[in-house]
mmCIF file of C-alpha atoms in Angstrom:
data_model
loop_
_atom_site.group_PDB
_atom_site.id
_atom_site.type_symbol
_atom_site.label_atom_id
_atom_site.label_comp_id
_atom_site.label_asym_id
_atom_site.label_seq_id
_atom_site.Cartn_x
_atom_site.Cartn_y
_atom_site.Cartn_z
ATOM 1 C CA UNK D 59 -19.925 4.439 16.481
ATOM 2 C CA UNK D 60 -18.950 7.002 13.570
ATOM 3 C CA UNK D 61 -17.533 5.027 10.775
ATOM 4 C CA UNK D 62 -16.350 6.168 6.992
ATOM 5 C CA UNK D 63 -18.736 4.230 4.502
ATOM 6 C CA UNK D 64 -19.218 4.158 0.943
ATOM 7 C CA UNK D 65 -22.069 5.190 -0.544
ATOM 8 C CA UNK D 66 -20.838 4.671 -4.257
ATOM 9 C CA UNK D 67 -17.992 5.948 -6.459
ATOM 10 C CA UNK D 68 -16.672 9.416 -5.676
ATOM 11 C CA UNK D 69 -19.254 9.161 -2.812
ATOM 12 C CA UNK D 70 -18.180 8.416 1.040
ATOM 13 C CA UNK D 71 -20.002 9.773 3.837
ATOM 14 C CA UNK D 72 -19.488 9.831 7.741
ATOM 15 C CA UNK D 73 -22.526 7.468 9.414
ATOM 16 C CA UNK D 74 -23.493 5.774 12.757
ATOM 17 C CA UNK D 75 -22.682 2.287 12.531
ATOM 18 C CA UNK D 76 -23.236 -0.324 14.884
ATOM 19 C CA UNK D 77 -20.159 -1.226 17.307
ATOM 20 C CA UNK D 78 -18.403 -4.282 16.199
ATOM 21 C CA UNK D 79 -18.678 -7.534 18.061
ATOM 22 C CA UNK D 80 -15.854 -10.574 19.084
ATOM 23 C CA UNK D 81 -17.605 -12.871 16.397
ATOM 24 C CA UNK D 82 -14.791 -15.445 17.204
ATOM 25 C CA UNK D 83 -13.014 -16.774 20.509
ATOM 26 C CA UNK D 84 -9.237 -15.108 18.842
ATOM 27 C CA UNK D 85 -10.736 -11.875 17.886
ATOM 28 C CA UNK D 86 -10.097 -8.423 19.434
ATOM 29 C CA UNK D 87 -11.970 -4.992 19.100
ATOM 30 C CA UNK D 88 -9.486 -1.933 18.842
ATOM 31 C CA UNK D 89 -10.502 1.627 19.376
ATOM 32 C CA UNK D 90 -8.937 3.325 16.380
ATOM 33 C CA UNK D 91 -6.505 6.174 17.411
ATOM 34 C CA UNK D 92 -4.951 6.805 14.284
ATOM 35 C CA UNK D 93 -5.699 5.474 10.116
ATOM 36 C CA UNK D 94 -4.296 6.477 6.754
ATOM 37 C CA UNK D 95 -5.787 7.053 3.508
ATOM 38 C CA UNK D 96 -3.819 4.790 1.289
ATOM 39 C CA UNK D 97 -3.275 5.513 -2.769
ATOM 40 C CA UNK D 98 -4.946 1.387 -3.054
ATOM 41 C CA UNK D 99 -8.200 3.185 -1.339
ATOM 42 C CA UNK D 100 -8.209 5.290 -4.464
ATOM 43 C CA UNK D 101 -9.287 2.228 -6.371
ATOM 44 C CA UNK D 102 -12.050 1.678 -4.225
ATOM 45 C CA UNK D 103 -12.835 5.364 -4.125
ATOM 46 C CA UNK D 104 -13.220 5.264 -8.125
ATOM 47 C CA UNK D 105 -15.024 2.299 -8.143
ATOM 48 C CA UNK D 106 -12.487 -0.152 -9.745
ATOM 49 C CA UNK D 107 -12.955 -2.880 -7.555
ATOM 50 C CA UNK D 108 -15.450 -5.513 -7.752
ATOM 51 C CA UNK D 109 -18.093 -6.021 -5.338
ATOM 52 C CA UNK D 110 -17.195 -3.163 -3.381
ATOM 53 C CA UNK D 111 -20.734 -3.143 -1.322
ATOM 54 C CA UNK D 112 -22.869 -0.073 0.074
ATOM 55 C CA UNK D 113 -21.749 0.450 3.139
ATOM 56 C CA UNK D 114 -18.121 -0.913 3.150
ATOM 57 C CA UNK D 115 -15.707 0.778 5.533
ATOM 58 C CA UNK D 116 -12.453 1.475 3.965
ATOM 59 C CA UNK D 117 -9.209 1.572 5.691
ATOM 60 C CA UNK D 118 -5.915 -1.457 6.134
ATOM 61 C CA UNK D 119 -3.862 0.890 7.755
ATOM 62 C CA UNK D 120 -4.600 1.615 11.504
ATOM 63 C CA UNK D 121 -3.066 1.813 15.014
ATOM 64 C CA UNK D 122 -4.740 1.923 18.054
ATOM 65 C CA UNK D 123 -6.002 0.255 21.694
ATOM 66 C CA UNK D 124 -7.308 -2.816 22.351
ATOM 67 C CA UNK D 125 -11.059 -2.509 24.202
ATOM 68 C CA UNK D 126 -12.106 -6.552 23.985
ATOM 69 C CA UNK D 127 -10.581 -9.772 23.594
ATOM 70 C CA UNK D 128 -11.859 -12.964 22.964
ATOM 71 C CA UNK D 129 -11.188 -15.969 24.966
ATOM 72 C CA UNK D 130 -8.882 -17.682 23.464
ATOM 73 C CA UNK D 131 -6.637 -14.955 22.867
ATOM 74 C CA UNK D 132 -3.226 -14.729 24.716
ATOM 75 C CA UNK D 133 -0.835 -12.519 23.125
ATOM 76 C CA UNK D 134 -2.609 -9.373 23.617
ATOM 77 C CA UNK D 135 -4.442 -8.110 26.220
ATOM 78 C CA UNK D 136 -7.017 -5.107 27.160
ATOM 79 C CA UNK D 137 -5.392 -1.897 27.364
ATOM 80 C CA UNK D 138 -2.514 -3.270 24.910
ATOM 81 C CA UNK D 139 -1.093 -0.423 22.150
ATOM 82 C CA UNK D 140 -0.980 -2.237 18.795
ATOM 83 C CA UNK D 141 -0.298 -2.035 15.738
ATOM 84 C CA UNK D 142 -2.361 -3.834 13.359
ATOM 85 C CA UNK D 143 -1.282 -5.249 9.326
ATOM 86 C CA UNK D 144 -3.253 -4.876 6.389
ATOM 87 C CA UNK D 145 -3.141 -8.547 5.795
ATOM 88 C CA UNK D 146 -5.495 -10.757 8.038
ATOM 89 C CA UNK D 147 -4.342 -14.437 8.426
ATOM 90 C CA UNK D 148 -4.422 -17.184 10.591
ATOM 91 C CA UNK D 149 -0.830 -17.909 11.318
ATOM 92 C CA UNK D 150 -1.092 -21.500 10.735
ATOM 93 C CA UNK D 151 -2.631 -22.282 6.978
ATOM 94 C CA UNK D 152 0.204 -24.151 4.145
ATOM 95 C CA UNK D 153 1.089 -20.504 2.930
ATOM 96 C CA UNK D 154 0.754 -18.433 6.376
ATOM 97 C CA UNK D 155 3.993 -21.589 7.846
ATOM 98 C CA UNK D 156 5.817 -20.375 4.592
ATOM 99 C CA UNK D 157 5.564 -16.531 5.502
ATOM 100 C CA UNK D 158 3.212 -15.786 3.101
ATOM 101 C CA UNK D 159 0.655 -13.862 5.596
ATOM 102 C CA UNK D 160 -1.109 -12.189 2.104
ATOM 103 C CA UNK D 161 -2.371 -15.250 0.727
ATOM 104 C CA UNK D 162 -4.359 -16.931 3.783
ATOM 105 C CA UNK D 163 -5.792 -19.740 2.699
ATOM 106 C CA UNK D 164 -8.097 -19.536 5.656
ATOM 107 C CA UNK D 165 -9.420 -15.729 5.835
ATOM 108 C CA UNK D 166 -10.883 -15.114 2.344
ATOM 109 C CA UNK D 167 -13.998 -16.957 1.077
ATOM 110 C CA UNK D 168 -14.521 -14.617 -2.389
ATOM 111 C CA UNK D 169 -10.877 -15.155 -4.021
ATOM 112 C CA UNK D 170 -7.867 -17.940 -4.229
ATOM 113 C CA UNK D 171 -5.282 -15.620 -4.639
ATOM 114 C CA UNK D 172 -5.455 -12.559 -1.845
ATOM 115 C CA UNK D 173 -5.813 -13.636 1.594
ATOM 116 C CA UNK D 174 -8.291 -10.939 3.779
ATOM 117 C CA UNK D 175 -7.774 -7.294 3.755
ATOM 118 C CA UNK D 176 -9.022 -4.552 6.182
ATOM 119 C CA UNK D 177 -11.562 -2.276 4.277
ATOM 120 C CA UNK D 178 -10.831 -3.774 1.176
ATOM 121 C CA UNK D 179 -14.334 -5.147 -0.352
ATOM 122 C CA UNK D 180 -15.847 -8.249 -0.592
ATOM 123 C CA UNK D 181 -12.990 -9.062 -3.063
ATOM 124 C CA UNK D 182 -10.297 -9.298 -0.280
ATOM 125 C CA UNK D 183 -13.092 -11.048 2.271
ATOM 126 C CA UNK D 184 -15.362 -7.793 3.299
ATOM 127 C CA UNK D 185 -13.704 -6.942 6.428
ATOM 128 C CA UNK D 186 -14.813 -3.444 7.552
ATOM 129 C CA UNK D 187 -11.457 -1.294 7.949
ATOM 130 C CA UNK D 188 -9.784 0.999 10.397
ATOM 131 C CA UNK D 189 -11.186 4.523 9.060
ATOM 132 C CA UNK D 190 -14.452 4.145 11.843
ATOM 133 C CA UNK D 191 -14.169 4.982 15.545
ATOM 134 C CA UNK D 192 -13.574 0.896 16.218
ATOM 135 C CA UNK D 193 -12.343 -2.420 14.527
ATOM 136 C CA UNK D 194 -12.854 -5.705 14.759
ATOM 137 C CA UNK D 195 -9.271 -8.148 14.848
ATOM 138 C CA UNK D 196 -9.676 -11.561 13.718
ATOM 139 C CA UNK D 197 -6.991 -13.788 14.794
ATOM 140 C CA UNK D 198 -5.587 -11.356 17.281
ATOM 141 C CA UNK D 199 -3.076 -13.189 18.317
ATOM 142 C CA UNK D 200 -0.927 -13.334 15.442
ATOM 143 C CA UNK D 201 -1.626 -10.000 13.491
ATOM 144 C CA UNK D 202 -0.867 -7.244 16.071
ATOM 145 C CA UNK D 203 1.654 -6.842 17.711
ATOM 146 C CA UNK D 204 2.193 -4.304 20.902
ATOM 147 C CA UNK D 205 4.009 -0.425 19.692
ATOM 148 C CA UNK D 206 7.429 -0.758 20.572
ATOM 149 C CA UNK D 207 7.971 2.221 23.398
ATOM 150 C CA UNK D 208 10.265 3.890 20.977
ATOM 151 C CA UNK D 209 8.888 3.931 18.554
ATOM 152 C CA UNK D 210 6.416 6.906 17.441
ATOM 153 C CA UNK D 211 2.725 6.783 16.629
ATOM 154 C CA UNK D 212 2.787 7.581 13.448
ATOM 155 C CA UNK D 213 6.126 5.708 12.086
ATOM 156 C CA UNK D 214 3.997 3.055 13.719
ATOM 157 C CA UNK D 215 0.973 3.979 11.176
ATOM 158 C CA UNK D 216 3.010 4.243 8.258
ATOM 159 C CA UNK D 217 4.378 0.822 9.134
ATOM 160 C CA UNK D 218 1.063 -0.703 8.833
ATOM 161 C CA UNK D 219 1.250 -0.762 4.749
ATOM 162 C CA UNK D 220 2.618 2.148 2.933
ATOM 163 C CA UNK D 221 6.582 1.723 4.192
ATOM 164 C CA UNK D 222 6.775 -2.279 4.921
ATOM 165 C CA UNK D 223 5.253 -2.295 0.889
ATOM 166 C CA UNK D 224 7.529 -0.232 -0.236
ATOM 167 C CA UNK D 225 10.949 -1.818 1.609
ATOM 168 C CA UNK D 226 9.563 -5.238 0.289
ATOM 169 C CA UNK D 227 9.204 -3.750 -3.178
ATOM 170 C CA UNK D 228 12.843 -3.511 -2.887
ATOM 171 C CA UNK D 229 13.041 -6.957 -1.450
ATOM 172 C CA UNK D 230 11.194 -8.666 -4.194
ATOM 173 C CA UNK D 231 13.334 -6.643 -6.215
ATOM 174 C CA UNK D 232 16.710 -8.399 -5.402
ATOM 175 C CA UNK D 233 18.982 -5.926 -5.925
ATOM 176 C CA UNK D 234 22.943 -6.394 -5.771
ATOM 177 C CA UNK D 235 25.413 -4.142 -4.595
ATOM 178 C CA UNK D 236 25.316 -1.267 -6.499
ATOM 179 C CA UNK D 237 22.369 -1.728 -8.947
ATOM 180 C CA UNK D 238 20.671 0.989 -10.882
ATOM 181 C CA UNK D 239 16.822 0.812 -9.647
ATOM 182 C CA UNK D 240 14.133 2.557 -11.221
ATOM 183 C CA UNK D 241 11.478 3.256 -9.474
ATOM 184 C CA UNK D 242 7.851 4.205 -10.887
ATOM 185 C CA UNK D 243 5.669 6.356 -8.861
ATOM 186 C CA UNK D 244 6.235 8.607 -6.289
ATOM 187 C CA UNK D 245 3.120 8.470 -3.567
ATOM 188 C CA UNK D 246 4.271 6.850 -0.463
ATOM 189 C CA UNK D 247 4.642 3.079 -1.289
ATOM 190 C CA UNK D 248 6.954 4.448 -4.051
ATOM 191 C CA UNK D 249 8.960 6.705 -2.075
ATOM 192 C CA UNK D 250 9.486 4.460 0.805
ATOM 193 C CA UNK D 251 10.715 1.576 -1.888
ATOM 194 C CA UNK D 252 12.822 4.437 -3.058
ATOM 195 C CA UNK D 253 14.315 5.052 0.404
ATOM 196 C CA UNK D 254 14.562 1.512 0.896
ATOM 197 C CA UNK D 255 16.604 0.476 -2.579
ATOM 198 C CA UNK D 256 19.405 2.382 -0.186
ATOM 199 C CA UNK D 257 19.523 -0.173 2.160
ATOM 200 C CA UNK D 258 19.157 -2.840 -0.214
ATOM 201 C CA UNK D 259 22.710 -1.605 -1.391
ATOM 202 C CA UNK D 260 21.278 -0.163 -4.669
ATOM 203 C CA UNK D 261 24.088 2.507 -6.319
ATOM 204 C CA UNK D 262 21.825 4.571 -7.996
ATOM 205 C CA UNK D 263 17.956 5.155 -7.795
ATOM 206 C CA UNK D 264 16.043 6.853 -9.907
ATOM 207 C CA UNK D 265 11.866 8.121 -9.237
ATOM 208 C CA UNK D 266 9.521 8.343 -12.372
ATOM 209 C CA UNK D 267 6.258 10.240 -11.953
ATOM 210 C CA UNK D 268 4.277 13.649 -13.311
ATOM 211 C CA UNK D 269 4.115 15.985 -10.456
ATOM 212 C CA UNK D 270 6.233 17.941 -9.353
ATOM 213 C CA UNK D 271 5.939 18.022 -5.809
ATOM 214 C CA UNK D 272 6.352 14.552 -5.543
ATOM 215 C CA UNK D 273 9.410 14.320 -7.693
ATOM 216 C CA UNK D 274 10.658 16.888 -4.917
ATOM 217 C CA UNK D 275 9.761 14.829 -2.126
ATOM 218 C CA UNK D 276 11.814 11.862 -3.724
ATOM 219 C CA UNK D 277 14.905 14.203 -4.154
ATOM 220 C CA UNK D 278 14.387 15.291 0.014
ATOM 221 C CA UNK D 279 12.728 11.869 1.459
ATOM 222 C CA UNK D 280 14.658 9.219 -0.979
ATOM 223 C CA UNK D 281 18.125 11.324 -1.596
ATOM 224 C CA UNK D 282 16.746 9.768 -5.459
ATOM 225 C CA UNK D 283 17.565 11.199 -8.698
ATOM 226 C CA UNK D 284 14.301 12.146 -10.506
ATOM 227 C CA UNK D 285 12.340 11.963 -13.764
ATOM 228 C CA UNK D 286 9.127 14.146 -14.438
ATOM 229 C CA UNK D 287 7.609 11.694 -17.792
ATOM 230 C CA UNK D 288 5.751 14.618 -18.762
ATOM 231 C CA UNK D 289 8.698 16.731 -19.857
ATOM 232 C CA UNK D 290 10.200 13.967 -21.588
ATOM 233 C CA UNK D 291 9.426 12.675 -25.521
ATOM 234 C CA UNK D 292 9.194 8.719 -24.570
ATOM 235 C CA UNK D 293 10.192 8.109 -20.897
ATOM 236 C CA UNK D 294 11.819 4.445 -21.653
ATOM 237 C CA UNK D 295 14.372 5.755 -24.504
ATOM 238 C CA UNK D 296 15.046 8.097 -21.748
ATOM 239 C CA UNK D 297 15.747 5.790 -19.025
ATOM 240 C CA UNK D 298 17.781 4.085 -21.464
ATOM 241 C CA UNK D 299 19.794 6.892 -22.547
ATOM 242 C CA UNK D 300 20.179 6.987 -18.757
ATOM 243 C CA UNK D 301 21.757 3.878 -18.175
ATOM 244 C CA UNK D 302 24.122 3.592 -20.767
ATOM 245 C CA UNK D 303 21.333 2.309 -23.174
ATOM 246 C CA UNK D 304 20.781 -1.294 -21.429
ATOM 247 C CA UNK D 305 18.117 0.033 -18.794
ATOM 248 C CA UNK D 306 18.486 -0.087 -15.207
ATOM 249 C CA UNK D 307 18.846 -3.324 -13.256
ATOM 250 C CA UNK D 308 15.595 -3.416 -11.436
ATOM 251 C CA UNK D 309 12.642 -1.652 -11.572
ATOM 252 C CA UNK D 310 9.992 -1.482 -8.858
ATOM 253 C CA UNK D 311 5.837 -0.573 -10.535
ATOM 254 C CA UNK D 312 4.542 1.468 -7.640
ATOM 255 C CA UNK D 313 1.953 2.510 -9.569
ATOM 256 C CA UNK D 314 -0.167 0.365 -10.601
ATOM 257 C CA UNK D 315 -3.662 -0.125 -12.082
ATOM 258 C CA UNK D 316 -4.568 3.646 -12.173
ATOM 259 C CA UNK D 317 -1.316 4.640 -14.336
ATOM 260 C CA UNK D 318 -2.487 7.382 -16.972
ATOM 261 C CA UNK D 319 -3.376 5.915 -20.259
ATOM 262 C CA UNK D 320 -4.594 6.175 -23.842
ATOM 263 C CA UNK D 321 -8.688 6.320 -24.087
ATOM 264 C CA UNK D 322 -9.361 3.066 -24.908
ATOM 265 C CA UNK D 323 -7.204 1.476 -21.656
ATOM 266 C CA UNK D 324 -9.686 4.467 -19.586
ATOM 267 C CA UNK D 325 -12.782 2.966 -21.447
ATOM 268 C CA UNK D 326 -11.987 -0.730 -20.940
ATOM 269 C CA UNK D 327 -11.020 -0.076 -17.191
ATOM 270 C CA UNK D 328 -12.761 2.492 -15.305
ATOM 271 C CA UNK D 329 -15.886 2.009 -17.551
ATOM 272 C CA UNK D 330 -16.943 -1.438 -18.995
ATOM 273 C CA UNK D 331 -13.947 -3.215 -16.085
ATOM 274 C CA UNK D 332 -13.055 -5.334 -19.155
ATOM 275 C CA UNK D 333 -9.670 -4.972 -17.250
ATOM 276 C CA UNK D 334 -8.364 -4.210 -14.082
ATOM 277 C CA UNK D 335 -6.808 -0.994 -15.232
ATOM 278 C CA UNK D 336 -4.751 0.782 -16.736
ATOM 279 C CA UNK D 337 -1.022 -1.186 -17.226
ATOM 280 C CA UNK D 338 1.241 1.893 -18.357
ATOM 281 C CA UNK D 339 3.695 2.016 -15.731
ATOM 282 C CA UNK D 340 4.510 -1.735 -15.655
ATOM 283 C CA UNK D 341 4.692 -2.005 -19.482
ATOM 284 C CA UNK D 342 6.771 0.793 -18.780
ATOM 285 C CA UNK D 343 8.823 -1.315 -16.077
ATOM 286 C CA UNK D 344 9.188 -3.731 -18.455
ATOM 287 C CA UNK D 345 10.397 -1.945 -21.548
ATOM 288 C CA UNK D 346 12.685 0.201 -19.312
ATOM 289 C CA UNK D 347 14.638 -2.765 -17.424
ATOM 290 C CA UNK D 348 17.692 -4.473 -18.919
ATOM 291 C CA UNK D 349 17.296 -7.598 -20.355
ATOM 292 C CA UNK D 350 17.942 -10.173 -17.648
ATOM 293 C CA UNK D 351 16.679 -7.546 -14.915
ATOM 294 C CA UNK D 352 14.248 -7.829 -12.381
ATOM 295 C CA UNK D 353 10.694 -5.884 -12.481
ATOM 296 C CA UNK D 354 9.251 -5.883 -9.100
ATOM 297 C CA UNK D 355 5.356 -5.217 -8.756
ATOM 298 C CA UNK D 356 3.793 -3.105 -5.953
ATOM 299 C CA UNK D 357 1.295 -1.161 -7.529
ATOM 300 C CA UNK D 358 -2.300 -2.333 -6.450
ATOM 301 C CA UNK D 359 -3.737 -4.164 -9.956
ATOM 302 C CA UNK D 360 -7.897 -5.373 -9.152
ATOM 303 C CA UNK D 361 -8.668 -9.242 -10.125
ATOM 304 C CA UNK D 362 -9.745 -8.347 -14.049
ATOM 305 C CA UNK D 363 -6.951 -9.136 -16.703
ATOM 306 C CA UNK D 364 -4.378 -6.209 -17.881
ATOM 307 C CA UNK D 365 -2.974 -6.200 -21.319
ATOM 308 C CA UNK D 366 0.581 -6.549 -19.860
ATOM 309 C CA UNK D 367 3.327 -6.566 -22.485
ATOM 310 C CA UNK D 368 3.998 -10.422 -21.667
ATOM 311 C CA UNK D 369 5.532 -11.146 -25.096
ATOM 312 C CA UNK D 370 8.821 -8.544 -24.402
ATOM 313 C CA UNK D 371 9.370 -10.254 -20.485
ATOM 314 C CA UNK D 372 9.700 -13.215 -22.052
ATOM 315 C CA UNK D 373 11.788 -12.273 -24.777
ATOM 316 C CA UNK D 374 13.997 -9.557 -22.267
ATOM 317 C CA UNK D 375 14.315 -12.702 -20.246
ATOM 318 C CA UNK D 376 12.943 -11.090 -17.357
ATOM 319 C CA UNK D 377 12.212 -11.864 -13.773
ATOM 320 C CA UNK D 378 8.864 -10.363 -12.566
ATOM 321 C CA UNK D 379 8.416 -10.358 -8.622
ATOM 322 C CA UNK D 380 5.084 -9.596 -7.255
ATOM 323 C CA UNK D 381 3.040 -9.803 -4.029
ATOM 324 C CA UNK D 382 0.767 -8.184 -1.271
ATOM 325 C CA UNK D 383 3.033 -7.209 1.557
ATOM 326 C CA UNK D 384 3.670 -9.836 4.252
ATOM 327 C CA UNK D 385 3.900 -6.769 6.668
ATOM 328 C CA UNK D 386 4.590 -8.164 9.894
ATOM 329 C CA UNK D 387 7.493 -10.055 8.548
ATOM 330 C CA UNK D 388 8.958 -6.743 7.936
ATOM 331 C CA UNK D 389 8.430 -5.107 11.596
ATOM 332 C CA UNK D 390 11.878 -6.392 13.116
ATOM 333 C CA UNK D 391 14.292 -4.818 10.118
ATOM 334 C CA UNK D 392 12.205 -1.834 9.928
ATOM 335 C CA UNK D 393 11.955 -0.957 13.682
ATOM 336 C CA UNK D 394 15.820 -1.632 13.303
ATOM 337 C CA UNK D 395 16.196 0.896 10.885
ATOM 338 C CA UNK D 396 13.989 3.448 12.974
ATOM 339 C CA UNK D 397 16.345 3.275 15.847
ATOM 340 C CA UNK D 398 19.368 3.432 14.171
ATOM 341 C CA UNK D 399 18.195 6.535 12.129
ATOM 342 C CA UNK D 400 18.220 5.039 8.725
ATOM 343 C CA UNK D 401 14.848 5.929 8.090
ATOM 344 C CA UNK D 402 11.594 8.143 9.698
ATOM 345 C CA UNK D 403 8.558 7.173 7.674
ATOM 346 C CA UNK D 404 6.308 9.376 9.364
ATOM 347 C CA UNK D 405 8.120 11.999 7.160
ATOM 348 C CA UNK D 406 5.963 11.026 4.267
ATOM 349 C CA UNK D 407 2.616 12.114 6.242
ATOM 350 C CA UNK D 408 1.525 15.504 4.766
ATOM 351 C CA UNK D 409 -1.678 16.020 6.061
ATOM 352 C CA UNK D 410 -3.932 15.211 9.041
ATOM 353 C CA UNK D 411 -7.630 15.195 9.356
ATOM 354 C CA UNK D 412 -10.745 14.330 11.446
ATOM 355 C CA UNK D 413 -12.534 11.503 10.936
ATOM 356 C CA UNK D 414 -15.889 13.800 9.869
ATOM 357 C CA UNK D 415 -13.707 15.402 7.577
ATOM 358 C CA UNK D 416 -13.055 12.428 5.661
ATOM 359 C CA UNK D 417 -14.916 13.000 2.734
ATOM 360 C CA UNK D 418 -12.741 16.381 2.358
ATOM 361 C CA UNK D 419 -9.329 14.035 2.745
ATOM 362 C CA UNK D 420 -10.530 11.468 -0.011
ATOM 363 C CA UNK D 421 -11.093 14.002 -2.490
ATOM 364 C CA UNK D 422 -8.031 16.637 -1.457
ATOM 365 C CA UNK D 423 -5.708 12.621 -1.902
ATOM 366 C CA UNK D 424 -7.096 11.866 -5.040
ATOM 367 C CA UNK D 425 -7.018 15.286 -6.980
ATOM 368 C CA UNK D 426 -3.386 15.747 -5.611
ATOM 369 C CA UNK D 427 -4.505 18.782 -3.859
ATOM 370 C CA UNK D 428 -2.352 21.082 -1.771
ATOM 371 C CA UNK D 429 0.882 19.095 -2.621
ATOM 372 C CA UNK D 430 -0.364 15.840 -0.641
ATOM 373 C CA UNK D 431 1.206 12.989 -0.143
ATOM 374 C CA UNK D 432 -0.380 11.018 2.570
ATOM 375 C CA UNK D 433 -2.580 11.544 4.948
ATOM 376 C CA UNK D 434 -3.617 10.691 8.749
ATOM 377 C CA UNK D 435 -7.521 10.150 10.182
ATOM 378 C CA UNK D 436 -8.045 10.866 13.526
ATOM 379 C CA UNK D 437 -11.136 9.180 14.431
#
């Protein structure tokens, strides 16, 4: 089968792989109809996470048929539609009974904290991902789950990851009627937690980031007011200034560990990984939110240590709310939401692209080419 695989930093290539294989009586193969580049890929892509092996297949965010099941598996069946998480669990571990389908205790040999992600290194279990013509499931009967009939393709896709992170990002950021909610970065997972501080009864949100045609999506996707950091002296006496000088409520990081910093955060992160990035926009979240508020974490940050501005949280008195996704917890609101016209997530797709053109959508994603936002991989 054709499958994306890495060859090395800034380097991913099209090859024949072999076809996956049921290596366990609950798996399932799925024929790939549609994947998504997502901005946490870019950390892969740039070679900031460990033990990301030649020959890795990227991708967490895929929809598509189900070709084989294994047989113990009940729930799904040959010929089924599904839609598949990012996060592979078991369903039945201490954390996966308390909803906590990201941190599997029973899916991910390499790590204690992440559970197993799709395409996401041997850091997050080495599970070949969804940008390849086919996929192998584990424990298929409790990650899928069959494409509602109403529901579209590709709000199906962007359900996957980008918009379930996002409306948890709001979640974990307990807002109360009427909060002010700042909101850093404006790729998809930021926009759709933009969108989603809305429903979360937020009365005023507000989208930090540097380009411009972002900002403008926010204003059109997220009905948010907007802040380009680059036109302004010091962002946080901004935000302040903003908010009558306490800082907003909450503030979701939807950047995360590729924010824009100072030289020496570039040379300890991207080149001797004496940290796992650069922490900008949540030092940012941090000095910008009231004290008492609540910063909520849903930028992607790699296993190495950042130097976050711990000192000030505890002194703001701060509550800091972080997490991989549980997606499929999420499914029931958000299809809810669909129907009812609240929200369309497949409005933040931009571009769409073969699968042998995938080398041409990594790069055109990460340099912020032609004003994109996210894009779709047809395999």
């Amino acid at each position: 089968m054709k499958a994306m695989a890495y060859r090395g930093p800034y380097q991913i290539r099209v090859e024949e792989k072999a076809e996956p294989e049921l290596a366990h009586p609950g798996d399932a193969i799925v024929r790939v109809e549609l994947a998504a580049i997502c901005g946490s890929d870019l950390h892969l892509y740039h070679g900031m996470m460990p033990d990301t092996r030649v020959g890795h297949t990227f991708g967490h965010e895929f929809i598509g048929t189900i070709e084989q099941v294994g047989s113990s598996v009940q729930n799904v069946r040959v010929g089924d539609r599904v839609m598949v998480p990012f996060n592979i669990y078991c369903g039945s571990c201490y954390f996966c009974a308390r909803g906590l389908f990201s941190n599997c205790h029973n899916v991910n040999a390499n790590a204690t904290a992440v559970g197993g992600i799709y395409g996401y290194s041997h850091t997050a279990g080495g599970y070949d991902g969804g940008q390849a013509e086919r996929v192998r499931v584990p424990f298929a009967d409790v990650g899928p789950a069959i494409i509602p009939e109403d529901i579209s393709d590709e709000d199906a896709l962007m359900l996957t990851d980008a918009f379930s992170t996002g409306y948890f990002g709001a979640q974990l950021a307990s807002i109360a009627e009427g909060d002010t909610a700042v909101v850093f970065g404006a790729g998809p997972v930021g926009l759709a937690a933009a969108r989603s501080c809305w429903l979360m009864g937020a009365g005023r949100v507000i989208v930090v980031d540097h380009l411009d045609y972002r900002l403008e999506k926010a204003r059109t996707f997220a009905f948010a007011e907007t802040v380009n950091f680059g036109q302004v002296g010091d962002i946080v006496r901004h935000l302040k200034y903003a908010t009558d000088g306490l800082g907003a409520d909450v503030v979701i990081d939807a950047v995360g560990a590729e924010a824009d910093g100072h030289v020496l955060q570039h040379v300890t992160a991207a080149k001797l990984k004496l940290q796992g990035g650069s922490p900008v926009a949540l030092n940012w979240a941090i000095d910008a939110v009231r004290k008492g508020g609540t910063v909520s974490v849903m930028g992607a940050y790699g296993p190495l240590f950042s130097a976050v501005k711990l000192g000030d949280a505890v002194n703001k008195g701060l509550t800091i709310r972080t997490n991989q996704a549980p997606v499929k917890r999420q499914w029931p609101r958000l299809w809810e939401h669909i129907r009812n016209g609240h929200i369309a997530p497949h409005e933040l797709i931009t571009h769409r692209m073969p699968l042998e053109h995938i080398a041409e959508a990594y790069h055109v994603f990460s340099s912020k080419l032609d004003d994109c936002i996210k894009t779709v991989i047809t395999p």
